[in-house]
Short mmCIF file of C-alpha atoms in Angstrom, two decimals:
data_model
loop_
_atom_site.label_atom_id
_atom_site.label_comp_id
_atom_site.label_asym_id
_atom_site.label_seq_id
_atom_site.Cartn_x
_atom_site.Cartn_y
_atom_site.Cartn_z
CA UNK A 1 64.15 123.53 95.64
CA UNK A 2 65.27 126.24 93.11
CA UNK A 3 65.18 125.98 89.68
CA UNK A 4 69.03 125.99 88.45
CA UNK A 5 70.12 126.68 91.79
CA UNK A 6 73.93 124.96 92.60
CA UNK A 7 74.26 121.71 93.66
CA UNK A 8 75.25 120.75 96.64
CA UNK A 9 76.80 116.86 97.77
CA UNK A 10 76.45 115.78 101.25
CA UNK A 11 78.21 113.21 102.93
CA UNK A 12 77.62 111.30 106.33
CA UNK A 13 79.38 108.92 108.52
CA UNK A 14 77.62 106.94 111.36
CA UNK A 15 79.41 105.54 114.01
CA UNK A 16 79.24 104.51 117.60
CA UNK A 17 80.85 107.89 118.44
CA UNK A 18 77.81 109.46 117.00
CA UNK A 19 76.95 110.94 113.49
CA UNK A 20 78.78 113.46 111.80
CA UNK A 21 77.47 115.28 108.40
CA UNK A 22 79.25 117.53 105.79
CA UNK A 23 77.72 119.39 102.83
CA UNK A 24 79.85 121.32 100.26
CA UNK A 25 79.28 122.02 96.69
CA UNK A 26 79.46 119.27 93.94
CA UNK A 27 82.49 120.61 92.03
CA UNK A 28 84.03 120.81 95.43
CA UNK A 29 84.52 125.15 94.50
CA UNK A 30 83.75 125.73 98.53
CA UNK A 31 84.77 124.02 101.06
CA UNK A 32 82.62 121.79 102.85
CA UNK A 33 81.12 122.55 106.32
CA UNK A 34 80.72 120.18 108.73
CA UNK A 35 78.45 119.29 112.17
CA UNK A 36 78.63 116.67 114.78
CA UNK A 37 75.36 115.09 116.59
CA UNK A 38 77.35 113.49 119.52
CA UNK A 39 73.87 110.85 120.01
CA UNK A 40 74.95 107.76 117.91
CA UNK A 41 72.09 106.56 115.40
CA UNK A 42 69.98 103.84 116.98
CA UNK A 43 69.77 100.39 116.45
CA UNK A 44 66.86 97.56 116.68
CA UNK A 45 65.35 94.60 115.43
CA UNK A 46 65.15 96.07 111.90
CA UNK A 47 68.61 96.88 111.86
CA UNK A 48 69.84 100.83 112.08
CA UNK A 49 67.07 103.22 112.65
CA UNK A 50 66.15 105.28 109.46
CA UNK A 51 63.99 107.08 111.88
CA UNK A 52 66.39 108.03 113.88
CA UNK A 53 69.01 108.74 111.35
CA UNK A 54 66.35 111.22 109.26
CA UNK A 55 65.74 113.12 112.55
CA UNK A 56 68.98 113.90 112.79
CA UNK A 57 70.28 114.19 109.13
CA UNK A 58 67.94 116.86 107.74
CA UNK A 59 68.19 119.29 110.49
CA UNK A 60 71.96 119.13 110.05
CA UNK A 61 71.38 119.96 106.51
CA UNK A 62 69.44 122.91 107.17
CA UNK A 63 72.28 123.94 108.97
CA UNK A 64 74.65 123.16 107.11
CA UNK A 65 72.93 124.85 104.46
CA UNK A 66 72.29 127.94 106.16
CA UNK A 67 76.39 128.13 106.98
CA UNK A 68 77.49 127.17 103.65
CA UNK A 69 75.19 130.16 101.72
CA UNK A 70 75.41 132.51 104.77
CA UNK A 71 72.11 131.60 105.98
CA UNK A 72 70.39 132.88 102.50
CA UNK A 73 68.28 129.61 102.17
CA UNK A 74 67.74 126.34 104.30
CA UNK A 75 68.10 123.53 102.91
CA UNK A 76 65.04 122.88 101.57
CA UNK A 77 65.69 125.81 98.94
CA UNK A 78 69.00 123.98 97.62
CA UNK A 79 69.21 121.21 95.22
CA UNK A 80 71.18 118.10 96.74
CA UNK A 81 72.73 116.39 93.73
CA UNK A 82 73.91 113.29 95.89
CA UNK A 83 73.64 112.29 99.51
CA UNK A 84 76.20 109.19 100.64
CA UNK A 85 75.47 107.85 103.86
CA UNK A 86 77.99 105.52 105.58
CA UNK A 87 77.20 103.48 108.47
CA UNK A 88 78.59 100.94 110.96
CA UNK A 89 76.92 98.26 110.17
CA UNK A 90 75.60 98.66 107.34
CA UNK A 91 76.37 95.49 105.26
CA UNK A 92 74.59 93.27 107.66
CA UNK A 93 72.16 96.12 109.33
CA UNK A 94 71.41 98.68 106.35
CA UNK A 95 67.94 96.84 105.18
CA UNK A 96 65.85 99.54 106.76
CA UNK A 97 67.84 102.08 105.41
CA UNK A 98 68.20 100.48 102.00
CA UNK A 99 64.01 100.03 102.41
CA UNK A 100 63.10 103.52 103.47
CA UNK A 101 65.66 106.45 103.04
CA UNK A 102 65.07 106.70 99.12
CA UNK A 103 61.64 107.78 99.34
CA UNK A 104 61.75 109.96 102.63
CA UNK A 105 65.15 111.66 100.92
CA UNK A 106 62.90 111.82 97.75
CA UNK A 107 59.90 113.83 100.39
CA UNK A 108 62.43 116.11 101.69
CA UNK A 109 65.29 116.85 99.35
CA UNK A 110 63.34 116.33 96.00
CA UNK A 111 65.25 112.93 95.22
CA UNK A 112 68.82 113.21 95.42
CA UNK A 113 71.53 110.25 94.00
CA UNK A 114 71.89 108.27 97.31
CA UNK A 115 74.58 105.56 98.11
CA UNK A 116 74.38 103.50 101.22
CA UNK A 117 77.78 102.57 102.18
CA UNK A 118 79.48 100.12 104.97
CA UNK A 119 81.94 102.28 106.67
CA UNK A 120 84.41 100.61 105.49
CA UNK A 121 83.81 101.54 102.01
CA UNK A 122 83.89 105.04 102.96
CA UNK A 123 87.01 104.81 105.13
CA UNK A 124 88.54 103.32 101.81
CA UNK A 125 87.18 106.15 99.74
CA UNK A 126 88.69 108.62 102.65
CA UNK A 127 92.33 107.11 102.39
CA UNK A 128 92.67 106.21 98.67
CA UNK A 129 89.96 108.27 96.82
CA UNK A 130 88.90 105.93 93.46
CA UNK A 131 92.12 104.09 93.67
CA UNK A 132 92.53 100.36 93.65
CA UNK A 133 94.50 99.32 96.03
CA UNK A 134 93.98 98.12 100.01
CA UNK A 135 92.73 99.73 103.41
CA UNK A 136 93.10 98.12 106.73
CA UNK A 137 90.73 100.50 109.22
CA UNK A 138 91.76 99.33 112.59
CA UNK A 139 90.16 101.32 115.87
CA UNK A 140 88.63 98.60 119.04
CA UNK A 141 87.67 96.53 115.75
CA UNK A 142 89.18 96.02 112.31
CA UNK A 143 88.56 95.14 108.75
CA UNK A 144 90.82 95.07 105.51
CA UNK A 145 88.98 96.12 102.41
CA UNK A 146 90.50 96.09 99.20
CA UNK A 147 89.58 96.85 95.38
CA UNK A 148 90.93 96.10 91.90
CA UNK A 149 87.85 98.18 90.72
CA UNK A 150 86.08 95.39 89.92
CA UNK A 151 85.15 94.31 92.61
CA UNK A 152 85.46 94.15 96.21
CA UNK A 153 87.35 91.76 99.07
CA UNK A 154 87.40 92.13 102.58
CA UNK A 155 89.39 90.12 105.21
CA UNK A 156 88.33 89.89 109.13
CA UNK A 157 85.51 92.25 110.46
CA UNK A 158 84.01 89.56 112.54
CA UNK A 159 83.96 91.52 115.90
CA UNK A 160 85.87 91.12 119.13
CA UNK A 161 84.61 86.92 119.53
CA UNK A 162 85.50 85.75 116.36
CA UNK A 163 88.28 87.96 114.83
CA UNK A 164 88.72 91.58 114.45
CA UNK A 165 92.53 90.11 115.28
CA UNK A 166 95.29 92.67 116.01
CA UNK A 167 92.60 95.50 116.60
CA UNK A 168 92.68 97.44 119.78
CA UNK A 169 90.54 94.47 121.78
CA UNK A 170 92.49 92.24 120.57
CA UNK A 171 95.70 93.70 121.79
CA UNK A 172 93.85 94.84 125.01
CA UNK A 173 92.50 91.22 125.92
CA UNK A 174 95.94 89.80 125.22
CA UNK A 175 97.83 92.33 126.82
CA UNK A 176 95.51 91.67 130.08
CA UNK A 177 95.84 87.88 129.59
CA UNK A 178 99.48 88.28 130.03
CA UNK A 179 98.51 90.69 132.96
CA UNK A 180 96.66 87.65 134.48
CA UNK A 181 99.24 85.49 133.95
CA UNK A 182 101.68 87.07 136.05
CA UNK A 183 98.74 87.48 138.96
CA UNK A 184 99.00 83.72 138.76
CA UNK A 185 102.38 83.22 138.29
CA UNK A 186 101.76 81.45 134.94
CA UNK A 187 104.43 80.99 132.32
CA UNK A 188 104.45 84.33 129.66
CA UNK A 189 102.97 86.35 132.11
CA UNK A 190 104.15 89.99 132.26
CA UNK A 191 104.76 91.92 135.71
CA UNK A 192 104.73 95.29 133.81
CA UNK A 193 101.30 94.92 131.98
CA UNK A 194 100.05 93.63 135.66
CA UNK A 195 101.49 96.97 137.18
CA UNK A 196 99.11 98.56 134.35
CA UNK A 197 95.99 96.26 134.91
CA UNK A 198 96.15 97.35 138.32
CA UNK A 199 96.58 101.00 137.99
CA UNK A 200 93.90 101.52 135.65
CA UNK A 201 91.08 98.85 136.84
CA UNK A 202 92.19 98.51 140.29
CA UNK A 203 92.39 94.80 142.02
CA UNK A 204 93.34 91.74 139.29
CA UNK A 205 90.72 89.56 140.89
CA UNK A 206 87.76 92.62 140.21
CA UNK A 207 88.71 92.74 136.51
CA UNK A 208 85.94 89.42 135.56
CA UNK A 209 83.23 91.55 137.56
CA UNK A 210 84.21 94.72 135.63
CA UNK A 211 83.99 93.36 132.33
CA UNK A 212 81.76 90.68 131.98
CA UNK A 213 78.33 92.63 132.60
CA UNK A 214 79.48 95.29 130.53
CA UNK A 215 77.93 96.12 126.87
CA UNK A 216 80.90 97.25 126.04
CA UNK A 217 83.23 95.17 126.44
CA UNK A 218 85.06 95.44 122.76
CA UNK A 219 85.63 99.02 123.75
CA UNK A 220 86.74 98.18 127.26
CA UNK A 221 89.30 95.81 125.89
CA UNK A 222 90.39 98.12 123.25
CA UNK A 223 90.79 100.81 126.26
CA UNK A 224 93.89 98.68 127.31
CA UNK A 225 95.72 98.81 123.85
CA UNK A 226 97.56 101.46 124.72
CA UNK A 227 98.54 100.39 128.10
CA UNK A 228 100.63 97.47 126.25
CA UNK A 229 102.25 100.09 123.69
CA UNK A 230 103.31 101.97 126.82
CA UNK A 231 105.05 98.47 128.14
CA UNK A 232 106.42 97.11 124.83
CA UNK A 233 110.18 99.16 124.78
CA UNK A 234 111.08 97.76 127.99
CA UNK A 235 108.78 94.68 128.38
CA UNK A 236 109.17 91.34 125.95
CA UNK A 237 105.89 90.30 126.67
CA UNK A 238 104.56 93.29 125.29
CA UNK A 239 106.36 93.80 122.54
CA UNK A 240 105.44 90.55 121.35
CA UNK A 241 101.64 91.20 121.39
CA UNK A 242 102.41 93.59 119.39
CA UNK A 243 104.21 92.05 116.98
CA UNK A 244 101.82 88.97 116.72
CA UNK A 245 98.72 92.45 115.78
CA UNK A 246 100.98 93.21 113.49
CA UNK A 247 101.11 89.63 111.55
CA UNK A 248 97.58 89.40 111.75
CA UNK A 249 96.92 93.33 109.93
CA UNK A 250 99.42 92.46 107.48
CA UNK A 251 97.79 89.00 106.63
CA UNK A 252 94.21 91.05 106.20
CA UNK A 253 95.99 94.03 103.96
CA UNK A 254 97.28 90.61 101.63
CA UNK A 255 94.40 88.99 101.93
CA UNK A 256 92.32 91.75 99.73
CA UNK A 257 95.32 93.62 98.16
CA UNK A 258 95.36 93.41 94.54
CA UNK A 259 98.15 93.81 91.88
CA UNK A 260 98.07 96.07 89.28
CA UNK A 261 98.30 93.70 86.48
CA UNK A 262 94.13 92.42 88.50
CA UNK A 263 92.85 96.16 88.05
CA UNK A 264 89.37 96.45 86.79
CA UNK A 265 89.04 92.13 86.69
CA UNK A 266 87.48 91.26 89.68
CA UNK A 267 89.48 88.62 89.73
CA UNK A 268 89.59 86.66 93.31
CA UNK A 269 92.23 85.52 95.12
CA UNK A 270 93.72 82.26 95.19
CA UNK A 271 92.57 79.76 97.88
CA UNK A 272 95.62 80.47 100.18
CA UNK A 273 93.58 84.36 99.93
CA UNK A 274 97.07 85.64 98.25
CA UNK A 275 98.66 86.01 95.08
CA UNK A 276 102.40 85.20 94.97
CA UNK A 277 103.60 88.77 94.32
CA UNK A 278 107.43 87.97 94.02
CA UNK A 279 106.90 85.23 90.84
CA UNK A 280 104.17 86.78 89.31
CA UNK A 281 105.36 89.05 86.27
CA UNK A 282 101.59 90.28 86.73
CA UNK A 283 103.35 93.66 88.15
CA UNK A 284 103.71 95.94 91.04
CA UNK A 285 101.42 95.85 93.93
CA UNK A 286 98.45 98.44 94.48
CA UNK A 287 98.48 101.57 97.33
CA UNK A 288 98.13 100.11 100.65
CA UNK A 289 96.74 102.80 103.52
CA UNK A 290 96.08 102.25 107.17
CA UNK A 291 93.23 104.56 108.92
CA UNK A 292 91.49 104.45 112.29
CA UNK A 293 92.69 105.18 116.11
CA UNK A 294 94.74 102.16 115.78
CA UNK A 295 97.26 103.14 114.43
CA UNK A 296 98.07 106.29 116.31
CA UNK A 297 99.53 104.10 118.75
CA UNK A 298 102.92 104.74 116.80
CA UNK A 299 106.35 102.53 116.27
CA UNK A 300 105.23 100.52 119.04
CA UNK A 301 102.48 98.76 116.04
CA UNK A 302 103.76 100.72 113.11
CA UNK A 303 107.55 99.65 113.01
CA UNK A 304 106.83 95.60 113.16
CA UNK A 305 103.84 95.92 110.91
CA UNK A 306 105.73 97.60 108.06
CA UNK A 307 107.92 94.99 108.51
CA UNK A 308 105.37 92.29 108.42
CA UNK A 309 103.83 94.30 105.09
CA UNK A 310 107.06 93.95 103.56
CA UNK A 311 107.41 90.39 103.79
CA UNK A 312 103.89 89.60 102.55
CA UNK A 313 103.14 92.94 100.07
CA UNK A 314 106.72 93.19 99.22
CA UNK A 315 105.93 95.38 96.07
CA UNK A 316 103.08 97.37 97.92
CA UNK A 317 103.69 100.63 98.73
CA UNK A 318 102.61 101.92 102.10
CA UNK A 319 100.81 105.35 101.69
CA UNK A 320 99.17 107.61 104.14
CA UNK A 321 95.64 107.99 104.70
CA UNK A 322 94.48 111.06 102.72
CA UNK A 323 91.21 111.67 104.14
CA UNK A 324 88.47 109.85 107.31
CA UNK A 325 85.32 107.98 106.34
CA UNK A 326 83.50 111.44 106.29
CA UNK A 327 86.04 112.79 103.50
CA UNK A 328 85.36 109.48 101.80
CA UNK A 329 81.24 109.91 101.77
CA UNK A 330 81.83 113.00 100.73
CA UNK A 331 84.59 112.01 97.64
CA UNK A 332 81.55 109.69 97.03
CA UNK A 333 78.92 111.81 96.95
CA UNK A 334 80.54 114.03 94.83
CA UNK A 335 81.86 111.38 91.89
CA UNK A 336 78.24 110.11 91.81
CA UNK A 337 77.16 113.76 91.12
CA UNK A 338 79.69 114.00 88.26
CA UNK A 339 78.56 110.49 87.30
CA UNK A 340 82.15 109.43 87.99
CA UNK A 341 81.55 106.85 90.54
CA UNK A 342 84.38 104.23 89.78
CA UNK A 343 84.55 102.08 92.76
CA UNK A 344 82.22 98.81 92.51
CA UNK A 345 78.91 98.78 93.54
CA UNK A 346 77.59 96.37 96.05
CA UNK A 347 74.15 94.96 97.36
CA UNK A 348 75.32 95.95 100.79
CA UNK A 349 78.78 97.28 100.89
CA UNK A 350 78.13 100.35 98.28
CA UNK A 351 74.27 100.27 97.04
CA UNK A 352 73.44 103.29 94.92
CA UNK A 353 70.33 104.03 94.30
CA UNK A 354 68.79 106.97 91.10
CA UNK A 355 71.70 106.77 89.12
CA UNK A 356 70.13 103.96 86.76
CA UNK A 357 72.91 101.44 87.12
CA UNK A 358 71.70 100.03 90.50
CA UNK A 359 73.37 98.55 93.57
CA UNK A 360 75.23 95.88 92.68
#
């Protein structure tokens, strides 16, 4: 590392889709440069593989560096202010990580700020920056995560067996229920979405021997989303799914949502896991974004849940999604560098680690 050299921020966001790595400069003066390793970052009985994330993270570094300076030093010759990873997984598989990266970061980059973040935390950072306010990030799974600045809540997350509800599995398994239905010639069954079951996964009767041995199978659920979206103008079956996704993402968004008049408390919500926004003179609602594959799917989702929003969150306003969860390690990595970091640390959702204050 050189003495006085400029500091550099690097952010990272680990996914099943593999792990992807930017590096720019602190005060954000250039832009950042970016790299993909397409190999997603092992897991095992320790939880995510700081192993295997190091081998991967510093070489992209070094590259990263060599782009961003026009390959005048690697990246061993620049001084990283603050690294953020994010990470699938991380609030209930980041112990290795939380264990190890400090000290091999320390080795190898001379000791940078470091935040360990659930991805969720980063796809909030990504869509409202240092905001409070509420994120739903909906893809094959989904979670709700919302802030006051005090202090965090989160609503569903629970995976494809016990919630992630109106995510794309969900709407895939229930669009190829109702597929099923009609093979049987069960009440609310839906010839169209059985038309679509066959075409993409051939014979109804194969469809238990295709999933079930599958490791997959959220994603192979989720792979039928947009099969129903296709259905739901013409088909009343599938436009209901959709409808009943939407009810259960708006429910999650109020769930964590805070009101303006809660910024900076960490107040809770009430047992019902709302506030009554339309008697409370407490005031407005906060920002409430939507990131993630999802919700690409369009008016077919989009036009009931904004209805849906508007009856719970009826003073929220609805904003897009500045930024992905690699623009939000990055925003990250960059306030803790200015010692700016306003959103709430966690044990496992945001842990920071140099900065003094600690994780939680």
């Amino acid at each position: 590392m050189t003495p006085g050299a400029e500091a550099y921020v690097v952010g990272v966001d680990s996914g099943g889709s593999g792990l992807r790595v930017a590096l720019g400069t602190a005060d954000a003066s250039v832009p950042a440069a970016t790299t993909v390793c397409p190999e997603p970052v092992r897991t095992g009985p320790g939880g995510i593989d700081a192993d295997h994330l190091l081998g991967r993270l510093l070489p992209a570094v070094d590259r990263l560096t060599r782009d961003v300076t026009g390959g005048r030093v690697s990246g061993g010759a620049v001084r990283v202010a603050a690294l953020v990873v994010g990470a699938a997984g991380m609030a209930t598989l980041g112990d290795d990580l939380r264990a190890r990266l400090p000290r091999a970061l320390a080795a190898s980059l001379g000791g940078p700020l470091l935040a360990l973040a659930a991805d969720g935390v980063t796809a909030y950072a990504g869509a409202l920056g240092q905001r409070p306010g509420a994120v739903v990030a909906g893809g094959t799974g989904m979670i709700a995560l919302g802030t006051d600045l005090g202090a965090w809540r989160r609503a569903d997350g629970w995976g494809h067996l016990l919630g992630d509800s109106g995510s794309g599995a969900w709407i895939g398994r229930e669009g190829l229920d109702a597929a099923l239905r009609a093979h049987d010639g069960r009440r609310g069954g839906s010839p169209a979405l059985l038309a679509r079951l066959r075409a993409v996964f051939g014979p109804a009767a194969g469809l238990p021997g295709l999933l079930y041995p599958r490791a997959d199978r959220p994603a192979l659920l989720a792979s039928f989303a947009p099969e129903v979206a296709a259905c739901a103008e013409e088909d009343a079956v599938a436009a209901s799914i959709l409808r009943r996704a939407a009810t259960h993402i708006a429910e999650s968004a109020a769930a964590v949502c805070p009101r303006v008049g809660d910024f900076g408390t960490g107040q809770r919500p009430t047992e019902s896991g709302t506030r009554d926004r339309t008697t409370d003179s407490g005031g407005e609602a906060a920002e409430v974004a939507l990131t993630g594959g999802l919700f690409r799917m369009g008016d077919p989702l989009l036009g009931p849940l904004r209805e849906e929003l508007e009856q719970l969150l009826p003073h929220a306003s609805l904003v897009p999604a500045a930024g992905d969860p690699l623009a939000g390690s990055l925003l990250i990595a960059r306030a803790l560098a200015r010692s700016d970091l306003r959103l709430p640390r966690h044990p496992t959702l945001l842990h920071v680690v140099g900065d003094g204050l600690g994780g939680s």
